[in-house]
Each structure stands twice: as C-alpha cells, then as structure tokens.
XYZ file of C-alpha atoms in Angstrom:
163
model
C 3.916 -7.973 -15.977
C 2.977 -9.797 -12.797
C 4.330 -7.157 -9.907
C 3.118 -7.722 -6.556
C 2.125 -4.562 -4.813
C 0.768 -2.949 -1.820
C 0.165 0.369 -0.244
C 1.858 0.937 2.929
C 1.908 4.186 5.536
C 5.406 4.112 7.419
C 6.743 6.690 9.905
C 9.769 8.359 9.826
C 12.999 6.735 9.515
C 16.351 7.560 11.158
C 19.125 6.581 8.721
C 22.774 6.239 8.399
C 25.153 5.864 5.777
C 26.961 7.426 2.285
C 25.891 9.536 -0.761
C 27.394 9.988 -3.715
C 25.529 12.624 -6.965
C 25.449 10.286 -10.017
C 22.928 10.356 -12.961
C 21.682 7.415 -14.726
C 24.212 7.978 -17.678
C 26.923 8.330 -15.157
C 25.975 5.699 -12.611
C 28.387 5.278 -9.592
C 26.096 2.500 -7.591
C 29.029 -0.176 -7.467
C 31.439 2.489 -6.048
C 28.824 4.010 -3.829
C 28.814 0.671 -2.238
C 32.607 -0.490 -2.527
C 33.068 2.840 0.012
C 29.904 1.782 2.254
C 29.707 -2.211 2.697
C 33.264 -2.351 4.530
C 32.032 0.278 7.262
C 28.188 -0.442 7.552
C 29.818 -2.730 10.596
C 31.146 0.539 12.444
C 27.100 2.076 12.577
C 26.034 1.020 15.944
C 22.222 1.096 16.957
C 21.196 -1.071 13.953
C 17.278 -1.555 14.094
C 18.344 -4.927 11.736
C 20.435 -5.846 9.243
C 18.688 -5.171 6.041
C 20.504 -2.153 3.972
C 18.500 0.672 2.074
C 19.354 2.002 -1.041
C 17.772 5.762 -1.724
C 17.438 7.924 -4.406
C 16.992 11.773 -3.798
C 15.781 13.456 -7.322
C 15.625 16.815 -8.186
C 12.263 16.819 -10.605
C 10.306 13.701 -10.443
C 10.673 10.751 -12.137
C 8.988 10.699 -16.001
C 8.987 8.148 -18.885
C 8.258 10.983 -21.170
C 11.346 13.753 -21.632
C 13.475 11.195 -19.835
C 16.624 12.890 -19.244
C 19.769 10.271 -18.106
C 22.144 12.839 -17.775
C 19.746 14.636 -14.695
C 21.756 14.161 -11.365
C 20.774 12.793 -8.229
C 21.418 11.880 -5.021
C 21.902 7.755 -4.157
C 22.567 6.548 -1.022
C 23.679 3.331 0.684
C 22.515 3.198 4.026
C 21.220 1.234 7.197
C 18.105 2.022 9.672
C 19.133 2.894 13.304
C 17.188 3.908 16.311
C 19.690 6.337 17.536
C 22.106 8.610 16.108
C 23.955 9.705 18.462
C 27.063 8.240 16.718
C 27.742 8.725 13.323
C 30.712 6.722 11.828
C 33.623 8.858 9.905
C 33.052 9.495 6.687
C 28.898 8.792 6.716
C 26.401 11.086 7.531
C 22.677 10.745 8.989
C 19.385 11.037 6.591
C 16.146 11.339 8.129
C 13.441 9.672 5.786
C 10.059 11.626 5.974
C 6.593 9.282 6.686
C 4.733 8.976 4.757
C 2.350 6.444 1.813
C 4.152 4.190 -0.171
C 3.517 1.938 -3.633
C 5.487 -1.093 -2.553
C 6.804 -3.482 -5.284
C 8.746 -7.398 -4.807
C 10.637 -7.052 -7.042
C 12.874 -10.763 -8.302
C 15.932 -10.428 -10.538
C 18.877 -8.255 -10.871
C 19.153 -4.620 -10.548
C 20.675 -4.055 -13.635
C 17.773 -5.589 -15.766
C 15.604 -3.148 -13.265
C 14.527 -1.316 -16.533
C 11.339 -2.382 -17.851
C 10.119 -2.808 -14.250
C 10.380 0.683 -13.552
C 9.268 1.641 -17.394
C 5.728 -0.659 -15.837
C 5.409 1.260 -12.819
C 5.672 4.727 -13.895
C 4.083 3.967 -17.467
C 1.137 1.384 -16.288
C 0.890 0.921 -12.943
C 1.010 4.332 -11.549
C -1.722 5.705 -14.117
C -4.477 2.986 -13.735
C -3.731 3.668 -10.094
C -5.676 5.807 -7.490
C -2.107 7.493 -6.594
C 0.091 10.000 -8.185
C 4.321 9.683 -7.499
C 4.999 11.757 -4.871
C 8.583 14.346 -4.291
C 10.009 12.075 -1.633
C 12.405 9.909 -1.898
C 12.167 6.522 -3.119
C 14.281 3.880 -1.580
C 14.851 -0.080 -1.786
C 14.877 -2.764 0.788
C 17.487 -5.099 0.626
C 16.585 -7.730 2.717
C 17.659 -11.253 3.743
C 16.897 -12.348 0.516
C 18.911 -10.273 -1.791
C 21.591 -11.458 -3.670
C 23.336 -8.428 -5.318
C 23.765 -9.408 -9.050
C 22.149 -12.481 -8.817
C 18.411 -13.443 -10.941
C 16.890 -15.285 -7.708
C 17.737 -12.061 -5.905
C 14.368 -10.191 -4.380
C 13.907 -6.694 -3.295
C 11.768 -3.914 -2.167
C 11.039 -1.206 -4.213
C 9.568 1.879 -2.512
C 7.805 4.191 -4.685
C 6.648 7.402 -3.054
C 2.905 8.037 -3.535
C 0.294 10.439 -2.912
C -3.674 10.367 -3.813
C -4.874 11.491 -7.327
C -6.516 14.984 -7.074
C-alpha cells in the first residue's frame, strides 16, 4: 500500500463540537454529523474552517481480539482559539499535545478498512513508534468530499517511541 506519512509534534488543541458513544458494529457517524453540520456555523472563534473528526477509545486499538461491539467516544468538531462561548447543545474538548503518525489518506471513509488493517498491522510494527492512549482524530480539510473516492483526509494516529 502506498500511504504517505509523517511524524508530526502538535500542541494542544482547544475544540468544540458533539459526541455521541457508538461502536464499530453500531456506528452512528452519519447521525453524529446530521446533529453537528447545521450548527458548526453558531461556534464563533473558528481558527479555520476545516472540521475534526475524533475518536476517544477505551483500550487501544488491536487487529488481533478485535472486538466491534467495544464502545467509544466519536466526535464531530471544529478548532477554536477561544472558548468562551460554547453553542447549545455542544460541548468543549481539549486535545492533549503531543507526537503524531500522520497518514493522506484518498477515498471514502467507508472503504477506510484495509487502510487502517495497514497501519496498525504493517506500518506501526516496522515503525520506531508504538500507538499511543490518546485520541486519534481526522482532518477534514478543503479537500474532502464526504462519500466521494477523490475525497482526501488526514488521519491522525497517536504515537509514542518503542521502548
């Protein structure tokens, strides 16, 4: 597979926006973002206009004893520099720094699969890093196109060095 990647160090991020627990078996993206994309216009102090999706797990993502019922947390949400108002209904998330595997990802997100089978199960072992327990998080940009195969993303895997 021909992934482009790089390691990047980012700061903390002050974020705004909805949650919803889903699992992969039960998965409630589409609604998660049917309740966020009419409001993302009421969040004022915008940093720009891409939107993050973020994923919150409670054990760390594994190929082996993959388990699609586990829940999670998934958010929609956008990147402000203040949050000193927080629209009805959303609420703030404050992204710890920290290093980052960074993927471009091209295609849709439903045929995501085997891209995240390559990370976890190639990538990440031949790798100096180990996944880290933060969360991980796309960047969609100017360039993405929801459901759409020319549509390009950011995957943001949380890493740490190998012991």
């Amino acid at each position: 597979m021909n992934l482009k990647s790089r390691i990047q160090e980012i700061g903390s991020k002050k974020l705004i926006g909805k949650k919803v627990v889903m699992s992969f078996a039960d998965n409630k993206t589409q609604q998660l973002w049917q309740g966020f994309m009419p409001y993302k216009g009421n969040i004022k102090f915008r940093l720009n206009n891409d939107l993050i999706c973020l994923q919150v797990y409670n054990a760390l993502p594994q190929l082996e004893n993959f388990d699609p019922t586990a829940t999670f947390q998934k958010w929609a949400l956008a990147e402000v520099y203040e949050i000193s108002e927080v629209p009805d209904g959303m609420e703030i998330f404050e992204l710890p720094g920290g290093l980052y595997a960074v993927f471009d990802y091209k295609g849709r997100a439903i045929d995501f699969g085997p891209t995240f089978r390559y990370i976890l199960g190639e990538w990440l072992p031949q790798s100096d890093y180990e996944i880290d327990d933060r969360p991980h998080f796309e960047v969609l940009g100017t360039k993405y196109k929801n459901n759409d195969p020319e549509s390009e993303e950011e995957i943001w895997i949380p890493v740490k060095p190998k012991q």
